[in-house]
Coordinates of C-alpha atoms and ligand atoms in Angstrom, one line a residue:
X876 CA -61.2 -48.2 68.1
X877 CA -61.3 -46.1 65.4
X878 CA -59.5 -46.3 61.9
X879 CA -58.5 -42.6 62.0
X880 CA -58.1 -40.3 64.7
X881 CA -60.7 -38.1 66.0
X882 CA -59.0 -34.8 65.4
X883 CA -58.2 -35.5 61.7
X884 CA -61.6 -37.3 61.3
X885 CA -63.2 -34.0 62.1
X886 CA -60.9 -31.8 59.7
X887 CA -63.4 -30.1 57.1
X888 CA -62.3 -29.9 53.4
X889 CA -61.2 -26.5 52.8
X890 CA -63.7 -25.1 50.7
X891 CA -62.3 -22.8 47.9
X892 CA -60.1 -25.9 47.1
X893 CA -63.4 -28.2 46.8
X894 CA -65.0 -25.3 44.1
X895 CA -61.7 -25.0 42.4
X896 CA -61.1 -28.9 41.7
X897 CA -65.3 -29.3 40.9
X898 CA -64.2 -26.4 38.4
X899 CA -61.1 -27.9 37.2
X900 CA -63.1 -31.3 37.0
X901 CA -65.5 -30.0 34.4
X902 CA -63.2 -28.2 32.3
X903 CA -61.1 -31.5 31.8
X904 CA -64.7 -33.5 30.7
X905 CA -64.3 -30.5 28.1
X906 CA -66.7 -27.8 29.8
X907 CA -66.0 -24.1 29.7
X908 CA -66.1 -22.5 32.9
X909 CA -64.5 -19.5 34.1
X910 CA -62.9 -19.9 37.7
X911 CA -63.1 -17.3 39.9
X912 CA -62.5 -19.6 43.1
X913 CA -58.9 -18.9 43.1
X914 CA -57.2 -17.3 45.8
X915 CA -53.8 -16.6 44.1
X916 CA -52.5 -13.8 41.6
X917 CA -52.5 -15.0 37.8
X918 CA -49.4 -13.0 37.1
X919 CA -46.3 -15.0 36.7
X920 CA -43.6 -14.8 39.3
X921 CA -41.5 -12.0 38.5
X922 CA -38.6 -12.4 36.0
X923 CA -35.8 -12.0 38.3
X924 CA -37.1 -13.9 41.4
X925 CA -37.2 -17.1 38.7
X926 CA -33.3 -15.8 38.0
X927 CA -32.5 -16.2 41.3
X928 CA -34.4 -19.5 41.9
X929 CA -32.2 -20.9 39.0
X930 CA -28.8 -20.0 40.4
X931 CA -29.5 -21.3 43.7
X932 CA -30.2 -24.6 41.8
X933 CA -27.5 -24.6 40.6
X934 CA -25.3 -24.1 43.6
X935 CA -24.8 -27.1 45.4
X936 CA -24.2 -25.3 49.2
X937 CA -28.4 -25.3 48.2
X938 CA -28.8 -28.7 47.9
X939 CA -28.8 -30.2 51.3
X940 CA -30.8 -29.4 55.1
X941 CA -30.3 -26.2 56.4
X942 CA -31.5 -24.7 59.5
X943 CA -35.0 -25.1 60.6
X944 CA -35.9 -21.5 61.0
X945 CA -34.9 -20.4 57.5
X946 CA -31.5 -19.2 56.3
X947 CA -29.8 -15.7 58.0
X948 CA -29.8 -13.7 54.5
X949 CA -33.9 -14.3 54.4
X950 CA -34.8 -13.4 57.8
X951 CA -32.9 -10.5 57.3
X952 CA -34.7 -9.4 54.2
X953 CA -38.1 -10.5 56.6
X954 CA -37.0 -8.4 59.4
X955 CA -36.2 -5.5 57.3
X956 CA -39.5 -5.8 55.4
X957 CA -41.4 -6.1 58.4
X958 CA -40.0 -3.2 59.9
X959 CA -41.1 -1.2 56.4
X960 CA -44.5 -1.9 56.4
X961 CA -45.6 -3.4 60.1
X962 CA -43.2 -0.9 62.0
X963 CA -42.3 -3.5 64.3
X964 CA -38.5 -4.2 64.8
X965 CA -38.0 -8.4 65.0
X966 CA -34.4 -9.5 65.5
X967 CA -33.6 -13.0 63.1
X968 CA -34.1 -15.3 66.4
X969 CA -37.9 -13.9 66.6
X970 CA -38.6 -14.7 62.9
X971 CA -39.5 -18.5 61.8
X972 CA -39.6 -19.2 57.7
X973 CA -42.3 -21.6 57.3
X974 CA -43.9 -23.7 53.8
X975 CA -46.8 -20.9 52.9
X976 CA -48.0 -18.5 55.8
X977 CA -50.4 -21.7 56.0
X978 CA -48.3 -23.2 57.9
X979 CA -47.1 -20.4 59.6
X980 CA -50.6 -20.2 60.9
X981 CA -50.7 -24.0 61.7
X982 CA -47.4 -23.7 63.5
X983 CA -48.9 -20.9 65.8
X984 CA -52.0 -22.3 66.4
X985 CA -50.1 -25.7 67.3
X986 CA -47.6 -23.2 69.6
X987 CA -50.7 -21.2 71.4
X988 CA -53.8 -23.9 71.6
X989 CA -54.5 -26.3 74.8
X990 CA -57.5 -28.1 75.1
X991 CA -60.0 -25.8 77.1
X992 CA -58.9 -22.6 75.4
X993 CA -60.9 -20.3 73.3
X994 CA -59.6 -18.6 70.2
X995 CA -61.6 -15.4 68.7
X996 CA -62.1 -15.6 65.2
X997 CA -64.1 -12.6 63.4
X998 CA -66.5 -14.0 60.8
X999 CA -66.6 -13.9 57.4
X1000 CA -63.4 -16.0 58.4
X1001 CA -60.7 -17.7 56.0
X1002 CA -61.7 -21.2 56.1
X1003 CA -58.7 -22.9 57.3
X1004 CA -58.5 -20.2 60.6
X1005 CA -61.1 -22.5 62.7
X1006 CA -60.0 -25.6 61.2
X1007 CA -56.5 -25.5 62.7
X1008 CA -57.9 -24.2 65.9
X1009 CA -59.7 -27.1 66.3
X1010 CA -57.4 -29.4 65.5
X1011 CA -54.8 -28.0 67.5
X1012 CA -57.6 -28.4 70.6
X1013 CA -59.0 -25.3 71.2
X1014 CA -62.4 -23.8 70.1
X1015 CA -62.8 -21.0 67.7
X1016 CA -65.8 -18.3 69.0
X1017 CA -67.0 -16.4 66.2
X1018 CA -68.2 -13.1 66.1
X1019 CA -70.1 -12.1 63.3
X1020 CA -69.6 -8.5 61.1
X1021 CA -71.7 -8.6 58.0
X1022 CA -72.1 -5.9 55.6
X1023 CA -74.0 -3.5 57.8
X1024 CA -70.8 -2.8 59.6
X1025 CA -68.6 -3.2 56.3
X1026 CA -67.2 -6.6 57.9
X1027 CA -65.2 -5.2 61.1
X1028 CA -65.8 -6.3 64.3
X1029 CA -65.6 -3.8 67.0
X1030 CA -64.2 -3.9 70.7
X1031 CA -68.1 -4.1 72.1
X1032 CA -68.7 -7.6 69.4
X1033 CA -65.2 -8.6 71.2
X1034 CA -65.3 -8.1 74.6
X1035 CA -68.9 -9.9 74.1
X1036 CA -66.9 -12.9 72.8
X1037 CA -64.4 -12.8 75.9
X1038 CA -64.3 -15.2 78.4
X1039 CA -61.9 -16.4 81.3
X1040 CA -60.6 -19.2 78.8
X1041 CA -59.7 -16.8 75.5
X1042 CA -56.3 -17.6 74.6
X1043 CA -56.4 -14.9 71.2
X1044 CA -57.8 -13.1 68.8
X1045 CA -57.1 -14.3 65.2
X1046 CA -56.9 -10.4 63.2
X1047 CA -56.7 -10.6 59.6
X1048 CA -56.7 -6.8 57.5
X1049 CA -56.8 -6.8 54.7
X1050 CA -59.2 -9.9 54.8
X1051 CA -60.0 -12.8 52.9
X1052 CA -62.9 -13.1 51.8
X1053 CA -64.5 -10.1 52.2
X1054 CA -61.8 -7.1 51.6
X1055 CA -62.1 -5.6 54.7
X1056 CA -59.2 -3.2 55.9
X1057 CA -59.4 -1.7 59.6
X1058 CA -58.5 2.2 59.8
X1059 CA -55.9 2.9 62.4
X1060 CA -58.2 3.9 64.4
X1061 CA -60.3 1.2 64.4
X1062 CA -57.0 -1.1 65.1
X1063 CA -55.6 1.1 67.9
X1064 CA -58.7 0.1 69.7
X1065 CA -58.6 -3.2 68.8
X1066 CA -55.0 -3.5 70.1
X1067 CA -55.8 -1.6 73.1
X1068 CA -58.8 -4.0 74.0
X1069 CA -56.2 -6.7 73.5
X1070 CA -53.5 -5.2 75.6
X1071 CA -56.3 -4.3 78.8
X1072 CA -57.4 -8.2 78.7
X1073 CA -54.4 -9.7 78.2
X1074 CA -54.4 -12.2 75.8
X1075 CA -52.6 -13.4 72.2
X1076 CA -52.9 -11.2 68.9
X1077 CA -52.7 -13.5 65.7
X1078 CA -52.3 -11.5 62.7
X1079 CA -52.8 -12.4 59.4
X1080 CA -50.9 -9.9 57.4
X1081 CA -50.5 -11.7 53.6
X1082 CA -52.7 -8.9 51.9
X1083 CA -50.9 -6.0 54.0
X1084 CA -49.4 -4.5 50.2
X1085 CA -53.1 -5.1 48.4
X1086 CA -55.0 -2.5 49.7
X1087 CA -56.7 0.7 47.3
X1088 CA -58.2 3.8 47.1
X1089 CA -57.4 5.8 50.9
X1090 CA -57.0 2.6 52.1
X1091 CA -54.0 1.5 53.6
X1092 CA -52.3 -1.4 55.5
X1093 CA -52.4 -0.8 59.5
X1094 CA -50.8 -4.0 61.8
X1095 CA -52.5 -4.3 64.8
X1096 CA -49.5 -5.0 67.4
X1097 CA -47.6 -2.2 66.4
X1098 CA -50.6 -0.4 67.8
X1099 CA -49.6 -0.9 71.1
X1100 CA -46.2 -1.8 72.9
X1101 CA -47.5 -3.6 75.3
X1102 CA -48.9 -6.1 72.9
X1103 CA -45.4 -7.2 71.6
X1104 CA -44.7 -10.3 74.0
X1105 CA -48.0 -11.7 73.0
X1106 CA -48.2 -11.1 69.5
X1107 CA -47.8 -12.9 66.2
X1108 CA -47.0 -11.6 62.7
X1109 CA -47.9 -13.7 59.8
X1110 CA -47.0 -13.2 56.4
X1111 CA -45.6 -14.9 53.1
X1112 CA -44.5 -14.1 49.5
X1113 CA -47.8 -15.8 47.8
X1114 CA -50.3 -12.9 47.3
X1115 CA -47.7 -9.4 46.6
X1116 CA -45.6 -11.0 44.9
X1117 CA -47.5 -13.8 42.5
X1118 CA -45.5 -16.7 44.5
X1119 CA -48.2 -18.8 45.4
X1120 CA -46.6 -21.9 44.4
X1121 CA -43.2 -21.6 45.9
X1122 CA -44.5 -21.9 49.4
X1123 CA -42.7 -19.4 51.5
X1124 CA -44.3 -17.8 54.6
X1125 CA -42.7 -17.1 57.9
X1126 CA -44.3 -15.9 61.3
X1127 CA -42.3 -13.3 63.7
X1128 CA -43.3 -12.8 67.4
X1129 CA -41.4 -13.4 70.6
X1130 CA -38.4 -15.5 71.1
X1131 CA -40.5 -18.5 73.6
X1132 CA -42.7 -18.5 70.8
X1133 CA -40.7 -18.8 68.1
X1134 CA -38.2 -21.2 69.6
X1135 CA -41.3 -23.2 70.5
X1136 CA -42.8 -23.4 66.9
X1137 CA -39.0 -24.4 65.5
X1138 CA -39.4 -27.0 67.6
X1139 CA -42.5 -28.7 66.2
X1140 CA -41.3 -27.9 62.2
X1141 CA -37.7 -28.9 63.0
X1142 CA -39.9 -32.5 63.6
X1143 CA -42.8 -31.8 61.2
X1144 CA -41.1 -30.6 57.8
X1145 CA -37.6 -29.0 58.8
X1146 CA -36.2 -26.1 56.1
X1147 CA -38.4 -24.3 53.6
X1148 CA -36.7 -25.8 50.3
X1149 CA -33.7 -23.7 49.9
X1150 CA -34.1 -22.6 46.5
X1151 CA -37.9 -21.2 47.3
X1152 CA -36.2 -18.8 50.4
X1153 CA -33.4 -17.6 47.6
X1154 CA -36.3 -16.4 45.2
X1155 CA -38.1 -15.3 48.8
X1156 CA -34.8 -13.2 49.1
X1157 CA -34.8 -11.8 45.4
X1158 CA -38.7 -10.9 46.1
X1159 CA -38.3 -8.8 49.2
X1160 CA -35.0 -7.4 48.1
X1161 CA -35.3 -6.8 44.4
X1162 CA -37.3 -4.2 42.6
X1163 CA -40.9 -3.5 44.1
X1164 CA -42.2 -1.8 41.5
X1165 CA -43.6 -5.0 39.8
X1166 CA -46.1 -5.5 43.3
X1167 CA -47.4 -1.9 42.8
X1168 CA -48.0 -3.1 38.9
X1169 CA -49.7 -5.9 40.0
X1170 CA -52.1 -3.9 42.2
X1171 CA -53.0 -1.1 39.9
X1172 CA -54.0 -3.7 37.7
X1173 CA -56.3 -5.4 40.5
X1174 CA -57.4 -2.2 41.6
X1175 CA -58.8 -1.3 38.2
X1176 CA -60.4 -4.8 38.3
X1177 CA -61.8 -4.3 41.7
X1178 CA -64.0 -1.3 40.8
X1179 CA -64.8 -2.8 37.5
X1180 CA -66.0 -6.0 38.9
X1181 CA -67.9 -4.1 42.2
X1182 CA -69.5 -1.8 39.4
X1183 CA -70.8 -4.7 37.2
X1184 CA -72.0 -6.7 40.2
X1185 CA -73.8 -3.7 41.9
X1186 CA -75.8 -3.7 38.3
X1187 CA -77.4 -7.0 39.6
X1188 CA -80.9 -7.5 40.0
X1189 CA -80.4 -9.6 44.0
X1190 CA -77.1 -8.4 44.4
X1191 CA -75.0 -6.2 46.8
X1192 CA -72.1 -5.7 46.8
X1193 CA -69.6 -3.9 49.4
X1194 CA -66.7 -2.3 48.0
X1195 CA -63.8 -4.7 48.7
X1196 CA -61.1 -2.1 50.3
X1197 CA -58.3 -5.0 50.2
X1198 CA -57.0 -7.8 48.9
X1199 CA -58.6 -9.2 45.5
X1200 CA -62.1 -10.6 46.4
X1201 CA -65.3 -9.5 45.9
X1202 CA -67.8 -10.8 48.5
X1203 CA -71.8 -9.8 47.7
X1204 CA -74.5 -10.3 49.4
X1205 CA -77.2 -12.7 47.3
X1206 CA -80.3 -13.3 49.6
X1207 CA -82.0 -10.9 47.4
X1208 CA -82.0 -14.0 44.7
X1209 CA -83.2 -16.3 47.1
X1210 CA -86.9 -17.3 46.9
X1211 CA -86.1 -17.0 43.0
X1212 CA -86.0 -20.4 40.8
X1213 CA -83.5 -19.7 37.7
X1214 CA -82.7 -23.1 35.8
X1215 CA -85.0 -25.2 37.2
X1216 CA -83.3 -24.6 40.6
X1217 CA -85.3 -22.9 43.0
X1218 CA -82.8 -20.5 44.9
X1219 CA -82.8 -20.8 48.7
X1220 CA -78.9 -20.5 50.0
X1221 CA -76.0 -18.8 48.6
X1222 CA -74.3 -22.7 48.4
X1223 CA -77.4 -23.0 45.3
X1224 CA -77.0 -20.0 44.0
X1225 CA -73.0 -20.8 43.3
X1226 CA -74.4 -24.1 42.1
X1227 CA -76.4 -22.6 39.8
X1228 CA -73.9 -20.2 37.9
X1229 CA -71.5 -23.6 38.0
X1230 CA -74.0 -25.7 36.3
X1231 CA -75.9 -22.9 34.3
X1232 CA -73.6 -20.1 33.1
X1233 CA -70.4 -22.1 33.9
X1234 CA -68.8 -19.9 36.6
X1235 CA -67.3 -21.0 39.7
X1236 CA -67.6 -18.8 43.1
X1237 CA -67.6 -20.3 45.9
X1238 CA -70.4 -19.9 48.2
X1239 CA -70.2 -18.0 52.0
X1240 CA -71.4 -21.1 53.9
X1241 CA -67.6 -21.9 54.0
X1242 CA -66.5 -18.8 55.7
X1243 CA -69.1 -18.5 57.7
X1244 CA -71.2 -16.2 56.0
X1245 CA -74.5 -17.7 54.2
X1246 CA -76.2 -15.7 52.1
X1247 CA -72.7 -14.3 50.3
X1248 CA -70.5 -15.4 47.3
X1249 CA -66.6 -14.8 47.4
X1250 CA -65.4 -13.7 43.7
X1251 CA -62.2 -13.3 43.0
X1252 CA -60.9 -11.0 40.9
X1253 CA -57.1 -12.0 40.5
X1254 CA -58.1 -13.8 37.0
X1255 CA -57.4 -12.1 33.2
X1256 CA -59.5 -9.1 32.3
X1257 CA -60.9 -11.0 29.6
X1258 CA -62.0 -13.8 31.7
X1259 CA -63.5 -11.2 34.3
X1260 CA -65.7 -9.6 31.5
X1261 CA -66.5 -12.7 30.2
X1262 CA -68.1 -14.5 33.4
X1263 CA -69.8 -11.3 34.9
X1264 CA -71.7 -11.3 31.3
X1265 CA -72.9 -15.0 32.1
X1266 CA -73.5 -14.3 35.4
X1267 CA -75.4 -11.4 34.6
X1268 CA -77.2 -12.7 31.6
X1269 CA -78.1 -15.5 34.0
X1270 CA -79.7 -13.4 36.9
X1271 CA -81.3 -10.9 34.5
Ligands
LIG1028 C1 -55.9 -14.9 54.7 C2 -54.9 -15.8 54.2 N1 -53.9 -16.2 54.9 C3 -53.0 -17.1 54.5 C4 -53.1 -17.7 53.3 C5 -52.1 -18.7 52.8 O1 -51.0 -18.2 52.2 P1 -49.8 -19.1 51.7 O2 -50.1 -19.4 50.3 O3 -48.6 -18.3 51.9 O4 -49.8 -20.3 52.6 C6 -54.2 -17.4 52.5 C7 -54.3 -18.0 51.1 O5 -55.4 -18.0 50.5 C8 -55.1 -16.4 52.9 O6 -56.1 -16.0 52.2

């Protein structure tokens, strides 16, 4: 018999995590590297979100259990923020507040998977989307989109994917890693593929307020009507609102659903901690102003970080539409030997800038997509500046 089960046995270390603690290694034995693994705002929480976070401290109705699916006053300011920007109308029993939309997405997964069943997954993927399939007992079926086609998967790549045993399509716009954002065009057919074949939407909507340019947020269920009973919204605090750290996601979609996934938390890890869901509250209710700050400013490091890193020599780069990575393609290095280190992967070419210019990216392999480095841009001007110098010094 074996020490550990199979299904954890198999888990894969989440990649960006693995650069960012390699990074965070070398800087403690005193090395100077610039991180741009990081997939989380380096803005502080906003001012009055902390305020409200302290008085809920202090208040001692906030210091014991509360109900699983997160308290009435946040679902409310979920349902009325999901109406805003998804145009979908979700009463409080169809919403569940969960630790991160991590979990939300672990909690659906666990909710919609039987052993057997197929879930679509576009590729470039985030790296924990096949991991929880898996591990929940179904199969992810990728279907590749690389920069030819500006990263979207179309309805022809999808129905290719199809098969009697699909269960759902995982849909994430904007995406992580490669700043995609589907047009509503684009979507509506998406959504109306979905609708004709009758199967599960996940979406992934935790860069919906980061997009730039003509850009802009489209959610794929409110595409089509008839997608509603089989659909699932997931969003969280983390990315709009600098919040990473106070863990507070939630996932809305039919009442079965929902009552199913309160279920497995109500056994797994009960309420999101009280005081995170009253600075959730202050978030979504408060001033917004300080999110559209917050995305000028990584708007205007977008296009400065796309401009330096078309400049190059074996680099191309898309330009991200979304959320705050950057995701070039590097084979045009490859074949190259800079620092000893003859380049034949994207995985060497991010060691390379570690060990050599001391800049940490993490290679595509993770997501899916060799041949391509994610680089984020939600790090300090100065910083960004800094490590595309070294990077392009390096390559030059
Ligand atoms: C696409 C995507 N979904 C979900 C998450 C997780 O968000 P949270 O911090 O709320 O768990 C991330 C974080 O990197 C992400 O990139």
């Amino acid at each position: 018999m074996n020490r550990l089960s199979a299904a954890i046995t198999s888990l894969g270390e989440s990649s960006t995590m693995a650069i960012t603690a390699k990074a965070r290694e070398m800087r403690e034995a005193g090395a100077d590297v610039i991180g741009f693994g990081a997939g989380e705002p380096d803005f502080a929480t906003p001012e009055h979100v902390v305020a409200a976070a302290a008085a809920a401290c202090s208040d001692p109705a906030q210091h014991h259990y509360t109900a699983v699916g997160g308290s009435a006053r946040l679902r409310e300011a979920i349902a009325a923020k999901v109406l805003a920007d998804s145009h979908i109308e979700y009463s409080p029993a169809q919403i569940l507040v969960t630790n991160g939309a991590k979990h939300a997405v672990a909690n659906t997964f666990a909710a919609l998977c039987d052993p057997g069943t197929e879930v679509i997954v576009p590729a470039p993927y985030w790296v924990t989307y096949p991991e929880i399939i898996r591990y929940c007992g179904a199969e992810p079926v990728f279907v590749s989109a690389g920069a030819d086609s500006a990263f979207k998967v179309g309805v022809d790549d999808l129905e290719r994917a199809r098969t009697a045993r699909t269960k759902a399509l995982l849909f994430v716009s904007p995406s992580n890693p490669t700043g995609a954002v589907y047009g509503r065009d684009e979507a509506r057919a998406i959504a109306q593929w979905a609708a004709d074949a009758g199967i599960w939407i996940v979406t992934d909507e935790i860069y919906g307020r980061l997009t730039y340019g003509a850009h802009e947020f489209v959610s794929l269920p409110a595409q089509d009507p008839a997608l509603l009973d089989r659909s699932v919204v997931i969003d969280g605090v983390a990315k709009a609102y600098a919040m990473t750290g106070w863990r507070v996601g939630w996932m809305c979609g039919p009442p079965d659903l929902i009552r199913a996934a309160s279920r497995l938390q109500g056994h797994q890890t009960s309420n999101v901690a009280n005081v995170c869901q009253a600075a959730a509250v202050a978030a979504l209710e408060g001033p917004q102003d300080v999110v559209e700050e917050m995305r000028l400013v990584f708007d205007a490091r977008r296009r400065r970080m796309h401009a330096l890193l078309s400049s190059m020599p074996g680099v191309d780069c898309t330009e991200p539409e979304g959320a705050f990575y950057c995701f070039p393609s590097v084979d045009g290095l490859f074949g190259r030997t800079i620092a000893g280190r003859r380049l034949d992967s994207s995985a060497a070419v991010a060691e390379v800038l570690l060990d050599a210019a001391g800049i940490a990216v993490v290679p595509g392999e993770g997501f899916g997509a060799p041949g391509y480095l994610r680089i984020s841009y939600a790090l300090a001007d100065d910083q960004l500046e800094a490590g595309m110098q070294r990077m392009g010094d390096l390559l030059s």
